[in-house]
JSON list of C-alpha atoms in Angstrom, two decimals:
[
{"chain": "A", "resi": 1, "resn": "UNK", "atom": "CA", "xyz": [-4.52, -13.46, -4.97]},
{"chain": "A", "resi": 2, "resn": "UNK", "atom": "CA", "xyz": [-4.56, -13.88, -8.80]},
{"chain": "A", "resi": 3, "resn": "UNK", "atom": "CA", "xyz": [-5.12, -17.55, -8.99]},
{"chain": "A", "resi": 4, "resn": "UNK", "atom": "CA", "xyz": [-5.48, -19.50, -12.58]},
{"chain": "A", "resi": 5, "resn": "UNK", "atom": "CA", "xyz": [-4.01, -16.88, -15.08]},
{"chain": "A", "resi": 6, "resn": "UNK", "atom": "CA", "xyz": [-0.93, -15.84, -16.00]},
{"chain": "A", "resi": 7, "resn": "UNK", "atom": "CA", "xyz": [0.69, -12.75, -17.84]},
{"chain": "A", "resi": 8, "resn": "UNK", "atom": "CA", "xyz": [2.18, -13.22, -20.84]},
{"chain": "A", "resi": 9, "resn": "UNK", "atom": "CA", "xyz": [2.76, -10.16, -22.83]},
{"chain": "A", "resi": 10, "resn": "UNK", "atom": "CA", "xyz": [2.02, -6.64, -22.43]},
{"chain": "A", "resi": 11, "resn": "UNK", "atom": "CA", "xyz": [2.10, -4.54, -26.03]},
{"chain": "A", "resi": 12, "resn": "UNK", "atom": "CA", "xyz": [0.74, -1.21, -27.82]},
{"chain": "A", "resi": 13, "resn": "UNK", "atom": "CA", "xyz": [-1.66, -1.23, -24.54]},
{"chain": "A", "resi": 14, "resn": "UNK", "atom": "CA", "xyz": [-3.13, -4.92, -25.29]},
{"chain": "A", "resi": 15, "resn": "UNK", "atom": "CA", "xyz": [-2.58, -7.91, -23.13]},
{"chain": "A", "resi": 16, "resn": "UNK", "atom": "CA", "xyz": [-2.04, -11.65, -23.57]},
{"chain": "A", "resi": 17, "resn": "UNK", "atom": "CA", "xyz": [-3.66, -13.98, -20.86]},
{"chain": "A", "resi": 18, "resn": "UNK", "atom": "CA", "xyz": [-2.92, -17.63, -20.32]},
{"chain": "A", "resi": 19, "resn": "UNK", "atom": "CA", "xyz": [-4.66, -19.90, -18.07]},
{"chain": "A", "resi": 20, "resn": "UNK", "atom": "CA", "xyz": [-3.01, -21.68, -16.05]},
{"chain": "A", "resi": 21, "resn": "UNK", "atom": "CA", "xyz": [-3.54, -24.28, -13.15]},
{"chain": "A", "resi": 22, "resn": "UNK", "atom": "CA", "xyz": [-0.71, -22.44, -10.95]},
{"chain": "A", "resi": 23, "resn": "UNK", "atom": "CA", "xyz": [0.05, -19.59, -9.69]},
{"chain": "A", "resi": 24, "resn": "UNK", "atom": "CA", "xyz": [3.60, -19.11, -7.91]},
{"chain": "A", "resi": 25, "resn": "UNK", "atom": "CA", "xyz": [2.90, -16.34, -5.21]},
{"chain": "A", "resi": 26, "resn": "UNK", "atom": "CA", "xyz": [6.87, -16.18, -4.75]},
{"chain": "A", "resi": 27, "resn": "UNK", "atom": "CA", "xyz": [7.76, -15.48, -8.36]},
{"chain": "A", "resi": 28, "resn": "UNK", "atom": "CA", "xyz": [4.91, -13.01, -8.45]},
{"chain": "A", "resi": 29, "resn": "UNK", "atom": "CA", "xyz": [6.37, -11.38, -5.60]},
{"chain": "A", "resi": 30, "resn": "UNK", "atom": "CA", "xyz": [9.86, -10.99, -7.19]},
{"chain": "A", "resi": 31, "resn": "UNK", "atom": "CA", "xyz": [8.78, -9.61, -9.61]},
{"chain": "A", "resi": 32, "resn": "UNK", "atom": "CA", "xyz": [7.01, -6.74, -7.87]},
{"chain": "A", "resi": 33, "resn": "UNK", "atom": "CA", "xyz": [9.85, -6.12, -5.82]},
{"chain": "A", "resi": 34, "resn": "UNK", "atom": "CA", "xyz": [11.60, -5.80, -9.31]},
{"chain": "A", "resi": 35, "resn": "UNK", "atom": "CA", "xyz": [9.40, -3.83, -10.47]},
{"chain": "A", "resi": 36, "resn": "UNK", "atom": "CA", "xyz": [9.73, -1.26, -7.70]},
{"chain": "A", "resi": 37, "resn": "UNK", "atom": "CA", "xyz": [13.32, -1.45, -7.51]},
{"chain": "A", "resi": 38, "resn": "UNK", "atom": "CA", "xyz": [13.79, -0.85, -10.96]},
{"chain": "A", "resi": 39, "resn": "UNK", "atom": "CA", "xyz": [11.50, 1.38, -12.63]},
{"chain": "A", "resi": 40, "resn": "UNK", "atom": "CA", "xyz": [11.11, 3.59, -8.90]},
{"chain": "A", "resi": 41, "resn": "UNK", "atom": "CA", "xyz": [14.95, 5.20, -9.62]},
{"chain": "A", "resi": 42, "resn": "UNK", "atom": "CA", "xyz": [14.56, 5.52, -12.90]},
{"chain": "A", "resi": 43, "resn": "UNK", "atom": "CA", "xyz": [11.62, 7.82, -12.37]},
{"chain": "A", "resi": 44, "resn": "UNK", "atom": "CA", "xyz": [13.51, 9.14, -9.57]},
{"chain": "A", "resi": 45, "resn": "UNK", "atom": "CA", "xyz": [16.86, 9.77, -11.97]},
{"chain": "A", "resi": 46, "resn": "UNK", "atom": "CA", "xyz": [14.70, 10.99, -15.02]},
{"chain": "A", "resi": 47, "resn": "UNK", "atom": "CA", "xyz": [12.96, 13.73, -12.82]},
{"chain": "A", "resi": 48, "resn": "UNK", "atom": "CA", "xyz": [16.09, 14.85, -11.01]},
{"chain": "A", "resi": 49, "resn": "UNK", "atom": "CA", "xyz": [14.64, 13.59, -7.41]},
{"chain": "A", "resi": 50, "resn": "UNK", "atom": "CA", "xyz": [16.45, 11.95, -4.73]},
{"chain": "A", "resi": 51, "resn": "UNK", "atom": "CA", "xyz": [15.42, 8.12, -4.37]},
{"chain": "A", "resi": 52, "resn": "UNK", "atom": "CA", "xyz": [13.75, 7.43, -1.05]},
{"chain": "A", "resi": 53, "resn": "UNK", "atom": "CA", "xyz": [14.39, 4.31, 0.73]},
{"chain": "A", "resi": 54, "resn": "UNK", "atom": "CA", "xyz": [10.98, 2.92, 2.87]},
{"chain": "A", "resi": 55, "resn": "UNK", "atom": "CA", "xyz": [8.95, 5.07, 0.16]},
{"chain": "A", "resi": 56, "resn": "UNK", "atom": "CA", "xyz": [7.92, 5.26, -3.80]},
{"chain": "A", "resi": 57, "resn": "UNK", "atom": "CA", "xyz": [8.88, 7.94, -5.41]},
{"chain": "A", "resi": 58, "resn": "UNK", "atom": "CA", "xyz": [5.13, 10.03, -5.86]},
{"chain": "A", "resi": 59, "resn": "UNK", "atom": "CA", "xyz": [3.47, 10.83, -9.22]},
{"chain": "A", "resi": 60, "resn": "UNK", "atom": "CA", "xyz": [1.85, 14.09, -9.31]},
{"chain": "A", "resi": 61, "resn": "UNK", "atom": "CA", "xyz": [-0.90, 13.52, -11.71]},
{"chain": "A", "resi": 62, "resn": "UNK", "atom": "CA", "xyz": [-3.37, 11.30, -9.43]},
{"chain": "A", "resi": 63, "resn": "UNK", "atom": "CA", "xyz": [-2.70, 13.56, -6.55]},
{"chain": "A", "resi": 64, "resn": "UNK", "atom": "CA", "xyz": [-3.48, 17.17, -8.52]},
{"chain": "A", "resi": 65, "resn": "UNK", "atom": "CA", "xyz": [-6.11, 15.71, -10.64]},
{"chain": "A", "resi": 66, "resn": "UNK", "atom": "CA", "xyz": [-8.11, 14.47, -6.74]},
{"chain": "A", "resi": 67, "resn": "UNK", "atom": "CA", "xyz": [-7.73, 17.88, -5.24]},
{"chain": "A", "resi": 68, "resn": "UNK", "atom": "CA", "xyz": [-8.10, 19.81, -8.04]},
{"chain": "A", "resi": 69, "resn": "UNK", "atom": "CA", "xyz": [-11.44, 17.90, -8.74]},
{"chain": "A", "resi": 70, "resn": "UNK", "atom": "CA", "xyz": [-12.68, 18.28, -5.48]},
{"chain": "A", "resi": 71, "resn": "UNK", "atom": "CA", "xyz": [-11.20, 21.13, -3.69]},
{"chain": "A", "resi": 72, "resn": "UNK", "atom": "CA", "xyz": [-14.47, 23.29, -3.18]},
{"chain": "A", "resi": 73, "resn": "UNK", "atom": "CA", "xyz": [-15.38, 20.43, -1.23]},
{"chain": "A", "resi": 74, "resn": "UNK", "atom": "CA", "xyz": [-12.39, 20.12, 0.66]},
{"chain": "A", "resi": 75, "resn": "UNK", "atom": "CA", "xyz": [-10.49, 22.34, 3.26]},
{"chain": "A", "resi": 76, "resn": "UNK", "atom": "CA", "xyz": [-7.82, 20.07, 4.44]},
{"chain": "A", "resi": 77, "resn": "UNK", "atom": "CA", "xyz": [-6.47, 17.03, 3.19]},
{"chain": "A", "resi": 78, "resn": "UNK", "atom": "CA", "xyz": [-4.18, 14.38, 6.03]},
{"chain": "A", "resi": 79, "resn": "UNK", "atom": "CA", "xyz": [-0.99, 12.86, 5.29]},
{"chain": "A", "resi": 80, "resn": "UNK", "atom": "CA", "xyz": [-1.06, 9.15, 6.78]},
{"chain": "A", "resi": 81, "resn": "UNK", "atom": "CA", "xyz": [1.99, 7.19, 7.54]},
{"chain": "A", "resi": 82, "resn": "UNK", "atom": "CA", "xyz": [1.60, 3.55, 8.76]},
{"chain": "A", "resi": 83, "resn": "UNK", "atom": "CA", "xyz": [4.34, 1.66, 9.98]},
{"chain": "A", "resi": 84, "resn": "UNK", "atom": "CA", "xyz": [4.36, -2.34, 11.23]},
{"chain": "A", "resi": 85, "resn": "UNK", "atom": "CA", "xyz": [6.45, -3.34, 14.52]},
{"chain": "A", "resi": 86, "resn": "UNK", "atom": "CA", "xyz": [8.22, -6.58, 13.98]},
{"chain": "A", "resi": 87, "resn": "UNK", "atom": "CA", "xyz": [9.04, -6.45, 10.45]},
{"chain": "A", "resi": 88, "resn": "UNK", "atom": "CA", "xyz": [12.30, -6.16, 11.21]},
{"chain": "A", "resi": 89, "resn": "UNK", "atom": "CA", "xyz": [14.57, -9.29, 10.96]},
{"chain": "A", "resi": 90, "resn": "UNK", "atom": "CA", "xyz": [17.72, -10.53, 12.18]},
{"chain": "A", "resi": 91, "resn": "UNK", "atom": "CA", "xyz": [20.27, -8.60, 9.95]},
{"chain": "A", "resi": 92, "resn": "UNK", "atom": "CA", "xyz": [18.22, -5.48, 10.17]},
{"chain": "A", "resi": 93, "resn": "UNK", "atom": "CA", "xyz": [16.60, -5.88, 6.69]},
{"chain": "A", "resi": 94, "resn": "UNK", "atom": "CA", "xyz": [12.71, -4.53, 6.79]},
{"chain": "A", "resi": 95, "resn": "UNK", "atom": "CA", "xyz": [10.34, -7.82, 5.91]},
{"chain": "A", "resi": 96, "resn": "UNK", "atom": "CA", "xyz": [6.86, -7.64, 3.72]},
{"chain": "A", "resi": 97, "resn": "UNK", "atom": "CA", "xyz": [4.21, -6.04, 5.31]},
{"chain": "A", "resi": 98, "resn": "UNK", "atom": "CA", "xyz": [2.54, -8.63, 8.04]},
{"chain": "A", "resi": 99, "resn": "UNK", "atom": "CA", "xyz": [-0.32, -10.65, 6.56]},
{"chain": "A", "resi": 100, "resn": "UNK", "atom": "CA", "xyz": [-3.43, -11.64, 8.46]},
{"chain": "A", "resi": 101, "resn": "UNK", "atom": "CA", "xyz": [-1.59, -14.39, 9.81]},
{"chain": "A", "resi": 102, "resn": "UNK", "atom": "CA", "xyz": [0.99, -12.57, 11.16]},
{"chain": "A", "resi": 103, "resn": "UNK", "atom": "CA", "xyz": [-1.65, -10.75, 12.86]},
{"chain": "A", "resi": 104, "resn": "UNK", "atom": "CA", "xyz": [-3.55, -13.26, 14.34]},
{"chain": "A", "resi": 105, "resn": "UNK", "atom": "CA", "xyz": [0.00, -14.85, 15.67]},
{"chain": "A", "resi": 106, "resn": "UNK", "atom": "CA", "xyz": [1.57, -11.67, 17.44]},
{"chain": "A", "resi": 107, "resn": "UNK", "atom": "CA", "xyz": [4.34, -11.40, 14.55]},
{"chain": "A", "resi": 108, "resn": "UNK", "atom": "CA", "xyz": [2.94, -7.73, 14.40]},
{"chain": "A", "resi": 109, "resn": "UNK", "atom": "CA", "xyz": [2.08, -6.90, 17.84]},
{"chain": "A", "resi": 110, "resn": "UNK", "atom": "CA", "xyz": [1.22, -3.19, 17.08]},
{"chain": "A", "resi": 111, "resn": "UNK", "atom": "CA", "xyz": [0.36, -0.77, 13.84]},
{"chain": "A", "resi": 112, "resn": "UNK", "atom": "CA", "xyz": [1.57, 2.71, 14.10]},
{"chain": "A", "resi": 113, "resn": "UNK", "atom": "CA", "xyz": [-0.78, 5.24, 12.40]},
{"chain": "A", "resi": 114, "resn": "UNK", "atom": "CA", "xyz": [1.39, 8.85, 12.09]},
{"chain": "A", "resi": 115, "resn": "UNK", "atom": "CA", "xyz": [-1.66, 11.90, 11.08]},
{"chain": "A", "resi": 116, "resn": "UNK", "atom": "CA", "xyz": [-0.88, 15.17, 9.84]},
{"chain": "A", "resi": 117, "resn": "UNK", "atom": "CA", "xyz": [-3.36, 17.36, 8.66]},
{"chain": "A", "resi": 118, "resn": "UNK", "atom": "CA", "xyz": [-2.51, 20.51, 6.14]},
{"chain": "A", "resi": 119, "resn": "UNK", "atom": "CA", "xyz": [-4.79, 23.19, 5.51]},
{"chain": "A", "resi": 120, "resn": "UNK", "atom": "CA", "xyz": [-5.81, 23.26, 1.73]},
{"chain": "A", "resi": 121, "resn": "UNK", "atom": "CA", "xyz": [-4.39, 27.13, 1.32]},
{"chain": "A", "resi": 122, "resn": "UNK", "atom": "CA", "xyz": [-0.77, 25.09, 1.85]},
{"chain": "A", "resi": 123, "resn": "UNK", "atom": "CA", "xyz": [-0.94, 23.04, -0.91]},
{"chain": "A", "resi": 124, "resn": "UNK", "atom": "CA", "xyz": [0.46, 24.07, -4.50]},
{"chain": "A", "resi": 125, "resn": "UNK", "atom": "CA", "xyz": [-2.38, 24.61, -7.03]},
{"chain": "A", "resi": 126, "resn": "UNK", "atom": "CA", "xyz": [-0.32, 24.12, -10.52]},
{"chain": "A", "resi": 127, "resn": "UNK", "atom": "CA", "xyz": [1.11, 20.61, -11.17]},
{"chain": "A", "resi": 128, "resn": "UNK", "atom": "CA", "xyz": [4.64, 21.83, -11.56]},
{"chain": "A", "resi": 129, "resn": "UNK", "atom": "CA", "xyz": [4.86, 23.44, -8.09]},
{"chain": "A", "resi": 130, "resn": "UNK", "atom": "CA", "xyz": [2.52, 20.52, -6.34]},
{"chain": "A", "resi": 131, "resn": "UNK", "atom": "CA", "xyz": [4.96, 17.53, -7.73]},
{"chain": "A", "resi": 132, "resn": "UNK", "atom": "CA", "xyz": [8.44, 19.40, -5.67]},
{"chain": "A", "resi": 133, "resn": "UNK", "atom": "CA", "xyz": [5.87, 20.23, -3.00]},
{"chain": "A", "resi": 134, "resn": "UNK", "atom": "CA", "xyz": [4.38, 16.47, -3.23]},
{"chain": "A", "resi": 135, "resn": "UNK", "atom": "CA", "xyz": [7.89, 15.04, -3.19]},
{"chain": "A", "resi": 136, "resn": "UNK", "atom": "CA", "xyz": [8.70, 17.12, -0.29]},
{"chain": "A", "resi": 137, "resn": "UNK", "atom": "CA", "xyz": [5.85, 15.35, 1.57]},
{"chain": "A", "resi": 138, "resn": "UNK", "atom": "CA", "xyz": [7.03, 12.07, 0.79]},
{"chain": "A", "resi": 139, "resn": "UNK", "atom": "CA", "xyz": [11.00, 12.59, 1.99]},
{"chain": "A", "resi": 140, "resn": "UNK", "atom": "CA", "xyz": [8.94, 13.49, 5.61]},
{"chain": "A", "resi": 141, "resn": "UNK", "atom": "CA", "xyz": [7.60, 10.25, 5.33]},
{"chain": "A", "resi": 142, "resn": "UNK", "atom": "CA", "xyz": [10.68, 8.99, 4.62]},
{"chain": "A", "resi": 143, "resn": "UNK", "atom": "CA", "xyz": [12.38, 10.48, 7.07]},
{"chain": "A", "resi": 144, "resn": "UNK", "atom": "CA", "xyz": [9.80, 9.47, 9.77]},
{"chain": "A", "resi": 145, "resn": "UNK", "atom": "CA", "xyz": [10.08, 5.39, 8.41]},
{"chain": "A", "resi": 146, "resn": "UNK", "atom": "CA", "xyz": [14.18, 5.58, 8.95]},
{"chain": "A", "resi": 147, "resn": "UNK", "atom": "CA", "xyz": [13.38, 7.01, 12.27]},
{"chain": "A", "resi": 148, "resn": "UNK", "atom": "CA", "xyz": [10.74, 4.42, 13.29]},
{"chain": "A", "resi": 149, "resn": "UNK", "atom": "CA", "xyz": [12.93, 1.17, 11.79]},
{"chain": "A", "resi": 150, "resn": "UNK", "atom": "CA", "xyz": [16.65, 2.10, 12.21]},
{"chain": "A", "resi": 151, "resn": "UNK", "atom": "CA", "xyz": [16.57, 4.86, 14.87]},
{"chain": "A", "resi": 152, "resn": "UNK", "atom": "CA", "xyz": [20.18, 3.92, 17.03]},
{"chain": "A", "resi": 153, "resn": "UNK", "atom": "CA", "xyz": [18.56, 4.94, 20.15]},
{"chain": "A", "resi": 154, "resn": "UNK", "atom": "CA", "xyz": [16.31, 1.95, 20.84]},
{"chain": "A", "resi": 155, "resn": "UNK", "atom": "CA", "xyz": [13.97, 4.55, 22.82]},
{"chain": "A", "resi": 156, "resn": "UNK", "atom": "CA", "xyz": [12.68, 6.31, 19.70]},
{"chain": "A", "resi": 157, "resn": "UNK", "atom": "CA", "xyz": [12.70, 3.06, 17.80]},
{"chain": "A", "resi": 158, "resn": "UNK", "atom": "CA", "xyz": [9.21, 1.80, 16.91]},
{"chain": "A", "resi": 159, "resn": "UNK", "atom": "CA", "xyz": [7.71, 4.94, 17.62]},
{"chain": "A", "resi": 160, "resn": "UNK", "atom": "CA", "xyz": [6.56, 7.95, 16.12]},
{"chain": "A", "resi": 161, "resn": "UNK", "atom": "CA", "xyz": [6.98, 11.49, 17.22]},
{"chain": "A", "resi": 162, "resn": "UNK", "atom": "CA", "xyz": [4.41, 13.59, 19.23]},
{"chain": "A", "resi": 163, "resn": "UNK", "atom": "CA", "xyz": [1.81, 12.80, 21.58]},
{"chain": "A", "resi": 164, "resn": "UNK", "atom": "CA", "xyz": [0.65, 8.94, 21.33]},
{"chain": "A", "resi": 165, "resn": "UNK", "atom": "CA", "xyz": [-3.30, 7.76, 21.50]},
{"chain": "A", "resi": 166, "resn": "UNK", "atom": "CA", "xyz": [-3.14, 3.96, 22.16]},
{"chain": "A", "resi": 167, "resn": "UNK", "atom": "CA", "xyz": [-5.90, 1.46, 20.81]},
{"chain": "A", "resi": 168, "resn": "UNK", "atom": "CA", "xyz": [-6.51, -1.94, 21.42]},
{"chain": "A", "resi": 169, "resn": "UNK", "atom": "CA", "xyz": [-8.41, -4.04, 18.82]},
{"chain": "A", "resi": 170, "resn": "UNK", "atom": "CA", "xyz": [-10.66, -6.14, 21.30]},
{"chain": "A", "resi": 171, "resn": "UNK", "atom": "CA", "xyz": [-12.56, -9.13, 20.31]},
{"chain": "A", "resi": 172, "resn": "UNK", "atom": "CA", "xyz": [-15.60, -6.96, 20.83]},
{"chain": "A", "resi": 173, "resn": "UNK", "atom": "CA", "xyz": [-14.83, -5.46, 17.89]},
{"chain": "A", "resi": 174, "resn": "UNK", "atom": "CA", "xyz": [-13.32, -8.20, 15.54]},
{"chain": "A", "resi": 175, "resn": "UNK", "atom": "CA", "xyz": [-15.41, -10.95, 16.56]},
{"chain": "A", "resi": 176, "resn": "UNK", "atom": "CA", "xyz": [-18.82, -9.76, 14.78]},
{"chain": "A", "resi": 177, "resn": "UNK", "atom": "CA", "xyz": [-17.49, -8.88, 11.79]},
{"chain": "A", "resi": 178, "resn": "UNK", "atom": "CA", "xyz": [-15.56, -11.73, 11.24]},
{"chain": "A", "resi": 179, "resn": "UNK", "atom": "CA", "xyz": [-18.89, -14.01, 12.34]},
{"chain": "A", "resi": 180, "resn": "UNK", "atom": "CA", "xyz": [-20.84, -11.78, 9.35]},
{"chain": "A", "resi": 181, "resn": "UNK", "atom": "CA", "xyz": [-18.37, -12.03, 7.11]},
{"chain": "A", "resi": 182, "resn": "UNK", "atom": "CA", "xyz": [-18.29, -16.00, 7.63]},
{"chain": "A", "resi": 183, "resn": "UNK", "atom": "CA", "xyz": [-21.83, -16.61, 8.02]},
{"chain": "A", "resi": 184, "resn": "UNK", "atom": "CA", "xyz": [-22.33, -14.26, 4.14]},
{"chain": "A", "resi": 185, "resn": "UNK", "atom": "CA", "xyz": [-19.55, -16.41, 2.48]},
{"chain": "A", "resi": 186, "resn": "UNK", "atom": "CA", "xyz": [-21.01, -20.05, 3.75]},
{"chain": "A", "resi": 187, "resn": "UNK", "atom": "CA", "xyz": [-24.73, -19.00, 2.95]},
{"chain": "A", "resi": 188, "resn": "UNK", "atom": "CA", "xyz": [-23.40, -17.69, -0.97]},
{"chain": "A", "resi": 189, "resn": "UNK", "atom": "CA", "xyz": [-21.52, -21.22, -1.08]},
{"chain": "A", "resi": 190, "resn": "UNK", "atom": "CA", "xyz": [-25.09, -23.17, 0.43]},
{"chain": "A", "resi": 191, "resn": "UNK", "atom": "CA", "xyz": [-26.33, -22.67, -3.32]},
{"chain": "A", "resi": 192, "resn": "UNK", "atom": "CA", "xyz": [-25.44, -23.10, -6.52]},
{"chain": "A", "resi": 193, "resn": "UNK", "atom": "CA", "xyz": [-26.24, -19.58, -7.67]},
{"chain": "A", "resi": 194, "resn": "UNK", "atom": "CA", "xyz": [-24.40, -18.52, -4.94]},
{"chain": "A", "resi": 195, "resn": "UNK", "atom": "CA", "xyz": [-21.19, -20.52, -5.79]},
{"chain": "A", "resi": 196, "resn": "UNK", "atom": "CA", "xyz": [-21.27, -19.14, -9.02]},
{"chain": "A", "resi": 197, "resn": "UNK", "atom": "CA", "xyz": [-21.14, -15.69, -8.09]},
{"chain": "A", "resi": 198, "resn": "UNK", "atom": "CA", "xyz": [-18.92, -16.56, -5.41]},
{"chain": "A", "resi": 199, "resn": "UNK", "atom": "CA", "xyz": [-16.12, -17.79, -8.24]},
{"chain": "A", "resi": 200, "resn": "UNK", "atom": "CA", "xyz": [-16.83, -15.07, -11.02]},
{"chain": "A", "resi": 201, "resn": "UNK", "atom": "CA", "xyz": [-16.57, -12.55, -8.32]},
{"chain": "A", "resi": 202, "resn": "UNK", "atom": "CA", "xyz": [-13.08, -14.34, -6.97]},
{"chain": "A", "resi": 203, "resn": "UNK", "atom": "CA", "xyz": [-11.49, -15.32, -10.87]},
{"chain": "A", "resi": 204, "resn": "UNK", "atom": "CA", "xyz": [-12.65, -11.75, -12.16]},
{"chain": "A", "resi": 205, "resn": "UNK", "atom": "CA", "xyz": [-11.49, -9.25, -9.25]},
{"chain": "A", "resi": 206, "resn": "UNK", "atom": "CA", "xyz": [-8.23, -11.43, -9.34]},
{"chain": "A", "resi": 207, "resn": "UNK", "atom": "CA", "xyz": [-8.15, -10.43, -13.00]},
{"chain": "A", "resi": 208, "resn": "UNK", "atom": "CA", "xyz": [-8.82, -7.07, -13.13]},
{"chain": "A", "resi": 209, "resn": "UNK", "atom": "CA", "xyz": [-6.26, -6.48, -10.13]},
{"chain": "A", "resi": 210, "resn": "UNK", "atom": "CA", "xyz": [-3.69, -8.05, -12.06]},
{"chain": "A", "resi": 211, "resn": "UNK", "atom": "CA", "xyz": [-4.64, -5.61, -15.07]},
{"chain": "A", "resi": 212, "resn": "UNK", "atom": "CA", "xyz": [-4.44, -2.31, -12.91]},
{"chain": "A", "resi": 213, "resn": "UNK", "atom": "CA", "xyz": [-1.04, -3.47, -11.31]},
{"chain": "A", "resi": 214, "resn": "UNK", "atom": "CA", "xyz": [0.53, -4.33, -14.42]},
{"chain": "A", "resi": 215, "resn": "UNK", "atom": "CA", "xyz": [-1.12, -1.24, -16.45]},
{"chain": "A", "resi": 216, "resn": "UNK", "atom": "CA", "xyz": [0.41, 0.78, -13.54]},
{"chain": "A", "resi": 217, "resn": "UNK", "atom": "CA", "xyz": [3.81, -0.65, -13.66]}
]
């Protein structure tokens, strides 16, 4: 959450940051959407690429620049889609992804976690052929999303294709890292060294998150 400054100008690469005592978590949200909505087809229209609907339009450069770096060290790379159950609402409209709360509630009863793995050899070595062939990747997704959320046939709804592996989060599993994660953050606040580091750590990662996100848009 970026809490206590605000955006005010982005120009020739420099920003201008305000402090503020609010932050409004709905109008930053807005304008993310925007943001995506907007500048997502236009990338889309500029490169001659269809716009997908539950999925960004990829950028090559990150994605040949990773496996270019590091393909003597790789011979496969996996293709993850995740989709949320109960995100759908009412008039059929997809909602934000569930929060923790949602979690903890049942809003989300169940993640779906869709793994393909593609041998290194299969992937496009020059940027020009990997961006079509990176695109191509992403309409799958795409087409596996409209499947999972609008699928007519309310058996293949909220499901993936293929054989399923099912996994239940017990509280065997949650409990101690949520008891270590407590116990860390009410020891760091015990002291006042540790409450400092606590809120430079908080007011500065909230910062430079804002930063990256509005660099990237």
């Amino acid at each position: 959450m970026w809490y206590g400054y605000q955006i005010i100008s982005v120009q020739h690469g420099g920003m201008y940051v305000k402090r503020s005592a609010r932050f409004n978590e709905k109008k930053m949200r807005n304008k993310l959407h925007m943001q995506m909505k907007t500048k997502t087809p236009a990338y889309a229209d500029k490169e001659g690429l269809p716009v997908l609907k539950h999925v960004l339009t990829p950028r090559v450069k990150a994605t040949h620049l990773a496996i270019d770096s590091m393909k003597s060290y790789l011979d496969a790379v996996y293709d993850i889609t995740v989709a949320y159950e109960g995100t759908i609402d009412h008039k059929g409209q997809r909602k934000s992804a569930p929060s923790m709360t949602d979690f903890l509630c049942k809003e989300c009863p169940r993640i779906h976690i869709y793994f393909e793995r593609i041998e290194l050899k299969d992937i496009p070595e020059e940027q020009i052929f990997m961006r079509r062939w990176l695109h191509e990747r992403f309409k799958l997704k795409d087409k596996l999303l409209i499947e999972f959320y609008d699928a007519k046939d309310s058996k293949r709804r909220n499901r993936f294709p293929g054989k399923s592996v099912h996994s239940k989060l017990s509280l065997q599993k949650t409990v101690p890292s949520l008891l270590f994660l407590s116990g860390l953050t009410a020891s760091m606040l015990l002291t006042e060294s540790g409450r400092k580091l606590y809120i430079k750590t908080w007011i500065f990662g909230s910062l430079l998150g804002c930063l990256w996100v509005s660099i990237k848009a």
